[in-house]
Amino acid sequence: MSELSFKNKVVVVTGAGGGLGRVYAIEYAKRGASVVVNDLGGSLSGSGSNARAADVVVDEIKNKFNGIAVANYDSVSDNGENIIKTAIDNFGSIDILINNAGILRDVSFAKMSPKEFGIVIDVHLNGAYKLTKAAWPYMKKQKFGRIINTASPAGLFGNFGQANYSAAKLGLVGFSETLAKEGYKYNIMVNSIAPLARSRMTENVLPPHILKQLGPEKIAPLVLYLTHDSTKVTNSIFELAAGFYGRIRWERSSGQIFNPNEKYFTPEAILNKWSQITDFQDKTFNKTQHPYQLSDYNDLTTKAKRLPFENDQGSIKVDSLKDKVVIITGAGGGLGKSHAIWFAKYGAKIVINDIKDPASVVEEINQRYGSKTAIADTHNIITESQQIIENTIKEFGRVDVLINNAGILRDKSFLKMTDEEWYSVLQVHLFATFAMCKAVWPVFLKQNSGYIINTTSTSGIYGNFGQANYAAAKAAILGFSRTLAIEGQKKNIKVNVIAPHAETAMTKTIFSERELRNHFDASQVSPFVVLLASEELQKVVGKKGVNGQLFEVGGGWCGQTRWQRSPGYVSLDPHITPEIIKEHWNQVTSFPKTKSINPSSTQESSMAILQSVQKAVAEMSLGGGDSGDSGSNTNPNDRIFSYSSRDCILYNLGVGATSKELQYVYENDDKFQVLPTFAVIPGMNALASISMDELVDNFNFAMLLHGEQYFKLNQFPIPTKGKLKTSGEPLQVLDKGGKAAVVVGKFQTMDANTKKPVFYNESTVFIRGASVPGNKQINKINEREKFAIQSFKVPTDRKPDFEAEFETAKDQAVLYRLSGDYNPLHIDPMVAQSVKFPKPILHGLCTLGITSKILFEKFGVFDELKVRFTSFVFPGDILIIRAWKIPNTKIIIFQTFDKCRDVTVLDNAAIKLVDDTVKSKL
Ligand SMILES: CCCCCCC[C@@H](O)CC(=O)SCCNC(=O)CCNC(=O)[C@H](O)C(C)(C)COP(=O)(O)OP(=O)(O)OC[C@H]1O[C@@H](n2cnc3c(N)ncnc32)[C@H](O)[C@@H]1OP(=O)(O)O
């Protein structure tokens, strides 16, 4: 494949003095681009400014790569336009913009100051806005542009201590989606990436063995691929780290429709169908979708209205809102007013906040539901949020529910959008939501309960033409809310988000009058909001409750929206290139039904990424033999293992053979042979054909230990070269008290040409920290070999018939691994430490190989072997092998003891001799 060139392209990379940005800048320059390396030169906390960081990168580009680059030291949020000007002044255009600069101000929401919130929004979101705004006219004019905005898993899912950062990062996603829609016809492609990379930011947060895999050089190839002029990908979000590349997209449930009449479309009716709302199966009236825009409400409302007038009210009455105190912002009309009336209907006391005219709503409510049901409040929600809370407590004595509903619109195509239009929309939506939540938070913390319902919009979720400001603000509210939900969980504070399909001004811009009459009705949203603030819903849903969730509601339809991620592509290539990404694009972006996942937290998402990487490492570590062969009727789980005398010698050396034993180490020796335990090697090579990560929950490859092994030899002597085919399948998948999982796999190995059986293995792995839910357990114990599940206790009434000592070499594992088990646990001190071993341990099969070599030489050929690995061995330890002949049988029971650690390491173990009268025939 020809190299993707960036010759004659002008690239601006912000925050390029280090980490990700630096690597981007270098990679672009190496491929011929002219690069503006922007960096303020500040420390991680954003203070100070020296020109060094950007200069160093520019020098590196010029001197080391003979590339073209110029430094810029402006702050993205203060002088973003200047950075673009640097590109124009020096190189005459701007083609590719990578908004990468960022700062952190991590602090719990309770302690977060408005300044800490504001500055993070300013650098990430306003910074990206400033640069994009300045670049946009050039890109539009030249009909070419590529923009990458840097989101984060914290933005997608929320993250403790990062309310500011989550808001900014998801805000960037909403912003990008809108730009993608507006830019498409001008060949401006806009995408977001959510990388989990090793950088100054992550260094303090992640453990070293994980950090090791998270190099920025693994992020850059996707960014370069996405921004190449031959790439037409737009409006997409990617999660990536450590060689994993996946796409993440919205998934909207088919949901539930109700007849949307005021009498029977109630919180009770919605509660009665809650499981349907959050159900992501297709239904007759609607499908689960992966949309780029809001639901087809025309269709849904029409169907909803055809339903019987009476919605089933179920058996649970919602009465927990009686005398609860609810603050609703922007409640002087529209949705807010409707919410207020519905809360009043359910017995709540309401603070009607609106800078315009709350009095008429108050009057209406008090007339209908009794005086003092509602009070008016005209404080400014951005600057006077504290007074609103104080006023509420003064009047009603408490606050239970906060509904952030107020908003404004300043719709304009991005080209024409003014700074005032951008900032004012952010102020009223995002900063007001922040200020109101901030003011009510201590009250909720103190009373150990509270409900917040924030209002996003389908424009925020999917982006919308002419609403870059609104989409950014609304998406930011969602990211912000998710972090609040996480932080509030322990204190019983529930934070959820709705995207109502009934926003006066917005709907007016989208729908015709007729359509509006058909389904613009605020009262079709409010019952859902009342339910979200009720205790009844939390009780019905159970332990975790409804928290941090996003719902789309309107016109009688209610649905839930969440993330869905592709299984993605993992490259273990140490030098991943954009070309490799291009070649595997289909894998990066396709969403096969059974393998796509729905991560719901930063931890879940990151763990799933790292597990995909570990799985790939495991597949490679454990031999990773070719799957199948080119013939027809091949099972994808089959693994081909070709070997030669060289592999036999390597194996023999790994389990203790020396130059004094030519039969094991010299292929021209008359008695050249491979030891019987070689039988485990093709099985081990096929271990990766069993997807442990799918069989058990919380799979972590580094936590996997070899537990037991059984094998049977169908042929002896074992051929010293050949092509073998092994098929693997799980026989048992069991949970060990929720603390570990045990997986037993069977591996049938045959000669790939003659199809004659050669070996049969049953291998047990013990996975610490993993669990197996009831419905995933497998127990085909009846299919297991008798010898494999037999118990072999050493006779305690007599001394062993045989005893031998063997000193393992310090480099035993280093040598043994070359037979195909490249598990880093046996060589990488960092990996070993991460799973609580002080240093790398020896392969269980190496200890077994050493032991059975000695037994083989003493007792002769055996055709069955079974062992349990009871403790680990460090390379260099001295082993004591003990064996007992069981009278009148062909069975030898054995045990291996680690003299240095004073512990039995192989136990419950036996071999079955082929002929107990002869020694090794060899
Ligand atoms: C061909 C396939 C190749 C596979 C390759 C694998 C990749 C390799 O690179 C990995 C390795 O080589 S790891 C090195 C070798 N293995 C070891 O060092 C493990 C040694 N064993 C231990 O540490 C403990 O026994 C330990 C930690 C395993 C268990 O100890 P405890 O947690 O103390 O367990 P315990 O409380 O005694 O028992 C709990 C339940 O688990 C069952 N169990 C115990 N040891 C087992 C073992 N070794 N294998 C299988 N099951 C085992 C117990 O029976 C008990 O079950 P139940 O609750 O049902 O009674």
Tab-separated table of C-alpha atoms in Angstrom, residues 493-823:
chain	number	residue	atom	x	y	z
A	493	ILE	CA	-28.198	11.873	44.695
A	494	LYS	CA	-29.618	10.837	41.333
A	495	VAL	CA	-28.710	12.846	38.263
A	496	ASN	CA	-30.397	12.045	34.973
A	497	VAL	CA	-30.743	13.781	31.659
A	498	ILE	CA	-33.620	14.125	29.250
A	499	ALA	CA	-33.660	15.186	25.634
A	500	PRO	CA	-37.230	16.393	25.296
A	501	HIS	CA	-38.937	16.578	21.982
A	502	ALA	CA	-40.739	19.755	22.807
A	503	GLU	CA	-38.505	22.747	22.858
A	504	THR	CA	-40.436	25.723	21.710
A	505	ALA	CA	-37.885	27.694	19.830
A	506	MET	CA	-35.955	24.730	18.562
A	507	THR	CA	-38.942	22.823	17.260
A	508	LYS	CA	-40.097	25.926	15.518
A	509	THR	CA	-36.928	25.951	13.502
A	510	ILE	CA	-37.346	22.340	12.434
A	511	PHE	CA	-41.029	21.505	12.060
A	512	SER	CA	-43.888	22.912	10.083
A	513	GLU	CA	-46.902	24.357	11.880
A	514	ARG	CA	-48.942	21.258	11.109
A	515	GLU	CA	-46.295	18.971	12.521
A	516	LEU	CA	-45.983	21.134	15.575
A	517	ARG	CA	-49.665	20.863	16.291
A	518	ASN	CA	-49.397	17.142	15.795
A	519	HIS	CA	-46.822	16.464	18.418
A	520	PHE	CA	-45.376	19.515	20.048
A	521	ASP	CA	-46.926	19.214	23.423
A	522	ALA	CA	-44.880	19.799	26.537
A	523	SER	CA	-47.257	17.738	28.613
A	524	GLN	CA	-46.008	14.711	26.728
A	525	VAL	CA	-42.595	15.132	28.343
A	526	SER	CA	-43.457	16.198	31.882
A	527	PRO	CA	-44.878	12.897	33.235
A	528	PHE	CA	-41.524	11.324	32.428
A	529	VAL	CA	-39.702	14.037	34.350
A	530	VAL	CA	-41.986	13.555	37.358
A	531	LEU	CA	-41.273	9.826	37.267
A	532	LEU	CA	-37.518	10.445	37.102
A	533	ALA	CA	-37.785	12.449	40.328
A	534	SER	CA	-39.788	9.772	42.113
A	535	GLU	CA	-38.691	7.161	44.635
A	536	GLU	CA	-41.032	4.615	43.039
A	537	LEU	CA	-38.891	4.423	39.896
A	538	GLN	CA	-35.701	3.874	41.871
A	539	LYS	CA	-37.371	1.098	43.863
A	540	VAL	CA	-38.664	-0.669	40.780
A	541	VAL	CA	-35.280	-0.601	39.104
A	542	GLY	CA	-33.441	-1.939	42.150
A	543	LYS	CA	-29.955	-1.660	43.539
A	544	LYS	CA	-28.159	0.796	41.285
A	545	GLY	CA	-31.290	2.772	40.578
A	546	VAL	CA	-31.684	5.063	37.601
A	547	ASN	CA	-28.679	7.353	37.660
A	548	GLY	CA	-26.555	9.033	35.008
A	549	GLN	CA	-28.943	7.909	32.272
A	550	LEU	CA	-30.075	9.662	29.127
A	551	PHE	CA	-33.645	9.503	27.852
A	552	GLU	CA	-35.304	10.867	24.743
A	553	VAL	CA	-38.940	11.692	25.322
A	554	GLY	CA	-41.813	13.253	23.431
A	555	GLY	CA	-45.054	12.766	21.529
A	556	GLY	CA	-45.991	9.673	23.553
A	557	TRP	CA	-42.687	7.881	22.910
A	558	CYS	CA	-39.996	7.322	25.540
A	559	GLY	CA	-36.627	5.721	24.894
A	560	GLN	CA	-33.169	5.409	26.336
A	561	THR	CA	-29.930	6.346	24.563
A	562	ARG	CA	-26.534	4.873	25.380
A	563	TRP	CA	-23.155	4.186	23.803
A	564	GLN	CA	-22.329	1.215	21.667
A	565	ARG	CA	-18.769	0.346	20.752
A	566	SER	CA	-17.461	-1.838	17.980
A	567	PRO	CA	-15.284	-4.798	19.021
A	568	GLY	CA	-12.607	-2.890	17.157
A	569	TYR	CA	-9.251	-3.824	15.810
A	570	VAL	CA	-6.094	-4.489	17.798
A	571	SER	CA	-2.655	-4.146	16.311
A	572	LEU	CA	0.321	-5.373	18.268
A	573	ASP	CA	2.663	-4.000	15.688
A	574	PRO	CA	5.183	-1.883	17.612
A	575	HIS	CA	5.159	0.612	14.734
A	576	ILE	CA	1.520	1.039	13.831
A	577	THR	CA	1.006	3.206	10.779
A	578	PRO	CA	-1.972	5.002	9.247
A	579	GLU	CA	-1.714	2.473	6.431
A	580	ILE	CA	-2.312	-0.399	8.871
A	581	ILE	CA	-5.382	1.436	10.152
A	582	LYS	CA	-6.609	1.956	6.615
A	583	GLU	CA	-6.152	-1.712	5.816
A	584	HIS	CA	-8.217	-2.749	8.836
A	585	TRP	CA	-10.802	0.007	8.647
A	586	ASN	CA	-13.641	-2.434	8.341
A	587	GLN	CA	-12.688	-4.084	11.619
A	588	VAL	CA	-12.350	-0.728	13.355
A	589	THR	CA	-15.814	0.404	12.350
A	590	SER	CA	-18.033	-2.627	11.996
A	591	PHE	CA	-20.530	-3.526	14.682
A	592	PRO	CA	-21.267	-7.260	14.623
A	593	LYS	CA	-24.282	-7.808	16.822
A	594	THR	CA	-22.901	-10.282	19.313
A	595	LYS	CA	-19.518	-8.670	19.778
A	596	SER	CA	-20.373	-4.983	20.101
A	597	ILE	CA	-20.476	-3.739	23.658
A	598	ASN	CA	-22.227	-1.011	25.624
A	599	PRO	CA	-19.719	0.401	28.051
A	600	SER	CA	-21.319	2.589	30.675
A	601	SER	CA	-18.357	3.943	32.588
A	602	THR	CA	-14.827	5.120	31.947
A	603	GLN	CA	-13.506	2.135	33.893
A	604	GLU	CA	-15.640	-0.342	31.986
A	605	SER	CA	-14.654	1.154	28.688
A	606	SER	CA	-10.953	1.333	29.485
A	607	MET	CA	-10.882	-2.185	30.929
A	608	ALA	CA	-12.616	-3.555	27.840
A	609	ILE	CA	-10.025	-1.848	25.639
A	610	LEU	CA	-7.130	-3.164	27.668
A	611	GLN	CA	-8.677	-6.629	27.712
A	612	SER	CA	-8.985	-6.620	23.927
A	613	VAL	CA	-5.321	-5.761	23.807
A	614	GLN	CA	-4.474	-8.417	26.365
A	615	LYS	CA	-6.481	-10.949	24.423
A	616	ALA	CA	-4.498	-10.154	21.315
A	617	VAL	CA	-1.282	-10.393	23.336
A	618	ALA	CA	-2.481	-13.706	24.750
A	619	GLU	CA	-3.272	-15.046	21.322
A	620	MET	CA	0.155	-14.100	20.193
A	621	SER	CA	1.851	-15.130	23.467
A	622	LEU	CA	0.302	-18.548	23.521
A	623	GLY	CA	1.642	-19.470	20.143
A	624	GLY	CA	-1.106	-17.863	18.110
A	625	GLY	CA	-0.866	-20.655	15.535
A	626	ASP	CA	-2.545	-20.172	12.195
A	627	SER	CA	-6.244	-20.684	12.509
A	628	GLY	CA	-7.667	-23.368	10.280
A	629	ASP	CA	-6.115	-24.177	6.987
A	630	SER	CA	-6.968	-23.187	3.492
A	631	GLY	CA	-9.175	-26.212	2.826
A	632	SER	CA	-12.932	-26.210	3.067
A	633	ASN	CA	-14.860	-27.453	6.123
A	634	THR	CA	-12.377	-25.825	8.476
A	635	ASN	CA	-13.410	-24.783	11.918
A	636	PRO	CA	-12.246	-21.277	12.821
A	637	ASN	CA	-11.261	-22.673	16.211
A	638	ASP	CA	-8.786	-25.099	14.699
A	639	ARG	CA	-5.145	-24.214	15.096
A	640	ILE	CA	-2.351	-25.478	12.915
A	641	PHE	CA	0.989	-26.196	14.555
A	642	SER	CA	3.947	-27.000	12.358
A	643	TYR	CA	7.194	-28.005	14.032
A	644	SER	CA	10.612	-29.357	13.258
A	645	SER	CA	13.495	-31.009	15.092
A	646	ARG	CA	14.621	-27.531	16.080
A	647	ASP	CA	11.398	-26.991	18.036
A	648	CYS	CA	11.879	-30.368	19.698
A	649	ILE	CA	15.391	-29.469	20.811
A	650	LEU	CA	14.252	-26.096	22.087
A	651	TYR	CA	11.486	-27.755	24.069
A	652	ASN	CA	13.828	-30.379	25.557
A	653	LEU	CA	16.298	-27.665	26.564
A	654	GLY	CA	13.493	-25.695	28.173
A	655	VAL	CA	12.636	-28.573	30.499
A	656	GLY	CA	16.178	-29.337	31.573
A	657	ALA	CA	17.925	-31.300	28.817
A	658	THR	CA	21.678	-30.701	28.480
A	659	SER	CA	24.506	-31.371	26.061
A	660	LYS	CA	25.162	-34.596	27.959
A	661	GLU	CA	21.867	-35.956	26.630
A	662	LEU	CA	22.376	-36.008	22.906
A	663	GLN	CA	19.106	-37.911	22.389
A	664	TYR	CA	17.322	-34.665	23.349
A	665	VAL	CA	19.547	-32.026	21.820
A	666	TYR	CA	21.106	-33.433	18.653
A	667	GLU	CA	18.901	-34.141	15.681
A	668	ASN	CA	21.416	-36.597	14.179
A	669	ASP	CA	21.579	-38.753	17.279
A	670	ASP	CA	20.177	-42.265	16.737
A	671	LYS	CA	17.783	-41.909	19.616
A	672	PHE	CA	16.797	-38.328	18.901
A	673	GLN	CA	13.382	-37.737	20.499
A	674	VAL	CA	11.147	-35.161	22.053
A	675	LEU	CA	9.987	-35.649	25.635
A	676	PRO	CA	6.399	-36.851	26.250
A	677	THR	CA	5.223	-33.580	27.775
A	678	PHE	CA	5.690	-32.000	24.367
A	679	ALA	CA	2.111	-33.258	24.033
A	680	VAL	CA	0.924	-30.083	25.783
A	681	ILE	CA	2.485	-27.692	23.294
A	682	PRO	CA	-0.035	-27.840	20.423
A	683	GLY	CA	-2.864	-27.638	22.986
A	684	MET	CA	-1.315	-24.609	24.563
A	685	ASN	CA	-0.900	-23.152	21.135
A	686	ALA	CA	-4.642	-23.540	20.624
A	687	LEU	CA	-5.617	-22.097	24.013
A	688	ALA	CA	-6.392	-18.761	22.351
A	689	SER	CA	-9.138	-20.443	20.310
A	690	ILE	CA	-11.180	-20.449	23.535
A	691	SER	CA	-12.290	-16.862	24.147
A	692	MET	CA	-11.787	-16.581	27.886
A	693	ASP	CA	-12.929	-12.969	27.889
A	694	GLU	CA	-16.293	-14.034	26.537
A	695	LEU	CA	-16.654	-17.019	28.846
A	696	VAL	CA	-16.046	-15.196	32.111
A	697	ASP	CA	-16.679	-11.713	33.458
A	698	ASN	CA	-13.769	-9.440	34.472
A	699	PHE	CA	-11.223	-11.417	32.542
A	700	ASN	CA	-7.678	-10.191	32.931
A	701	PHE	CA	-5.077	-12.222	31.119
A	702	ALA	CA	-2.344	-11.369	33.605
A	703	MET	CA	-4.487	-12.889	36.390
A	704	LEU	CA	-4.696	-16.245	34.632
A	705	LEU	CA	-2.808	-19.128	36.221
A	706	HIS	CA	-2.417	-22.641	34.975
A	707	GLY	CA	-4.457	-24.775	37.394
A	708	GLU	CA	-4.422	-28.353	36.140
A	709	GLN	CA	-3.317	-30.368	33.158
A	710	TYR	CA	-4.169	-33.749	31.767
A	711	PHE	CA	-2.963	-35.345	28.553
A	712	LYS	CA	-3.067	-38.608	26.739
A	713	LEU	CA	-0.584	-39.714	24.083
A	714	ASN	CA	-2.143	-41.498	21.148
A	715	GLN	CA	1.231	-42.072	19.546
A	716	PHE	CA	4.641	-42.784	20.966
A	717	PRO	CA	7.353	-41.964	20.165
A	718	ILE	CA	6.210	-38.500	19.273
A	719	PRO	CA	7.221	-37.573	15.723
A	720	THR	CA	10.068	-35.037	15.763
A	721	LYS	CA	8.546	-32.980	13.019
A	722	GLY	CA	5.068	-32.544	11.674
A	723	LYS	CA	2.001	-30.497	11.036
A	724	LEU	CA	-0.679	-30.888	13.657
A	725	LYS	CA	-4.188	-29.575	13.852
A	726	THR	CA	-5.794	-28.871	17.216
A	727	SER	CA	-9.381	-28.002	17.966
A	728	GLY	CA	-10.316	-26.543	21.318
A	729	GLU	CA	-13.595	-26.227	23.151
A	730	PRO	CA	-14.586	-25.407	26.751
A	731	LEU	CA	-15.773	-28.299	28.892
A	732	GLN	CA	-16.257	-26.470	32.150
A	733	VAL	CA	-16.649	-22.799	33.005
A	734	LEU	CA	-17.171	-22.473	36.736
A	735	ASP	CA	-17.337	-19.743	39.310
A	736	LYS	CA	-15.212	-20.098	42.442
A	737	GLY	CA	-17.081	-18.051	44.998
A	738	GLY	CA	-17.090	-14.904	42.833
A	739	LYS	CA	-13.338	-14.538	43.472
A	740	ALA	CA	-12.048	-16.645	40.622
A	741	ALA	CA	-13.219	-18.505	37.581
A	742	VAL	CA	-12.051	-21.895	36.408
A	743	VAL	CA	-12.143	-22.807	32.738
A	744	VAL	CA	-11.406	-26.316	31.532
A	745	GLY	CA	-10.740	-26.682	27.833
A	746	LYS	CA	-10.331	-29.853	25.844
A	747	PHE	CA	-7.890	-29.939	22.963
A	748	GLN	CA	-7.879	-32.709	20.406
A	749	THR	CA	-4.728	-32.772	18.321
A	750	MET	CA	-4.444	-34.753	15.118
A	751	ASP	CA	-1.986	-35.090	12.296
A	752	ALA	CA	-3.063	-32.390	9.842
A	753	ASN	CA	-2.462	-34.678	6.886
A	754	THR	CA	-3.463	-38.175	8.026
A	755	LYS	CA	-6.104	-36.893	10.501
A	756	LYS	CA	-4.921	-39.523	12.984
A	757	PRO	CA	-5.195	-38.487	16.637
A	758	VAL	CA	-1.841	-37.630	18.177
A	759	PHE	CA	-2.574	-36.049	21.574
A	760	TYR	CA	-5.562	-35.232	23.718
A	761	ASN	CA	-5.318	-32.511	26.418
A	762	GLU	CA	-7.587	-31.138	29.103
A	763	SER	CA	-6.236	-27.874	30.504
A	764	THR	CA	-7.611	-26.005	33.474
A	765	VAL	CA	-6.929	-22.353	33.946
A	766	PHE	CA	-7.629	-20.515	37.161
A	767	ILE	CA	-8.482	-16.844	36.588
A	768	ARG	CA	-8.215	-14.785	39.728
A	769	GLY	CA	-10.607	-11.859	40.040
A	770	ALA	CA	-12.940	-13.226	37.357
A	771	SER	CA	-16.466	-14.485	37.899
A	772	VAL	CA	-19.038	-16.478	35.989
A	773	PRO	CA	-22.715	-15.571	36.286
A	774	GLY	CA	-25.085	-18.532	36.548
A	775	ASN	CA	-26.306	-18.339	32.982
A	776	LYS	CA	-22.772	-18.464	31.588
A	777	GLN	CA	-21.618	-21.529	33.529
A	778	ILE	CA	-20.789	-24.681	31.591
A	779	ASN	CA	-20.315	-28.047	33.225
A	780	LYS	CA	-19.765	-30.965	30.855
A	781	ILE	CA	-18.075	-33.035	33.542
A	782	ASN	CA	-19.388	-36.220	31.909
A	783	GLU	CA	-17.266	-35.539	28.872
A	784	ARG	CA	-14.070	-35.344	30.885
A	785	GLU	CA	-11.508	-38.158	30.880
A	786	LYS	CA	-11.668	-40.355	33.960
A	787	PHE	CA	-7.952	-40.045	34.697
A	788	ALA	CA	-8.183	-36.253	34.440
A	789	ILE	CA	-10.693	-35.927	37.266
A	790	GLN	CA	-9.386	-38.724	39.438
A	791	SER	CA	-7.885	-37.768	42.790
A	792	PHE	CA	-4.305	-38.911	43.387
A	793	LYS	CA	-3.305	-38.531	47.009
A	794	VAL	CA	0.283	-39.325	47.919
A	795	PRO	CA	0.541	-42.301	50.279
A	796	THR	CA	1.247	-40.921	53.729
A	797	ASP	CA	2.142	-44.292	55.256
A	798	ARG	CA	5.372	-44.813	53.340
A	799	LYS	CA	8.351	-43.033	51.931
A	800	PRO	CA	8.462	-42.328	48.218
A	801	ASP	CA	9.841	-45.071	45.981
A	802	PHE	CA	11.906	-42.504	44.208
A	803	GLU	CA	13.208	-39.035	44.926
A	804	ALA	CA	15.277	-36.639	42.817
A	805	GLU	CA	16.405	-33.046	43.022
A	806	PHE	CA	16.646	-30.532	40.211
A	807	GLU	CA	17.915	-26.985	40.360
A	808	THR	CA	16.058	-24.839	37.863
A	809	ALA	CA	18.095	-22.203	36.063
A	810	LYS	CA	17.631	-18.511	36.752
A	811	ASP	CA	16.859	-18.203	33.043
A	812	GLN	CA	14.647	-21.297	32.868
A	813	ALA	CA	11.508	-19.320	31.960
A	814	VAL	CA	13.389	-17.223	29.415
A	815	LEU	CA	14.330	-20.411	27.602
A	816	TYR	CA	11.059	-22.271	28.091
A	817	ARG	CA	8.910	-19.477	26.695
A	818	LEU	CA	10.464	-19.944	23.276
A	819	SER	CA	8.422	-23.120	22.966
A	820	GLY	CA	5.381	-20.922	22.502
A	821	ASP	CA	4.096	-19.582	25.837
A	822	TYR	CA	5.081	-15.937	25.629
A	823	ASN	CA	2.927	-14.932	28.593
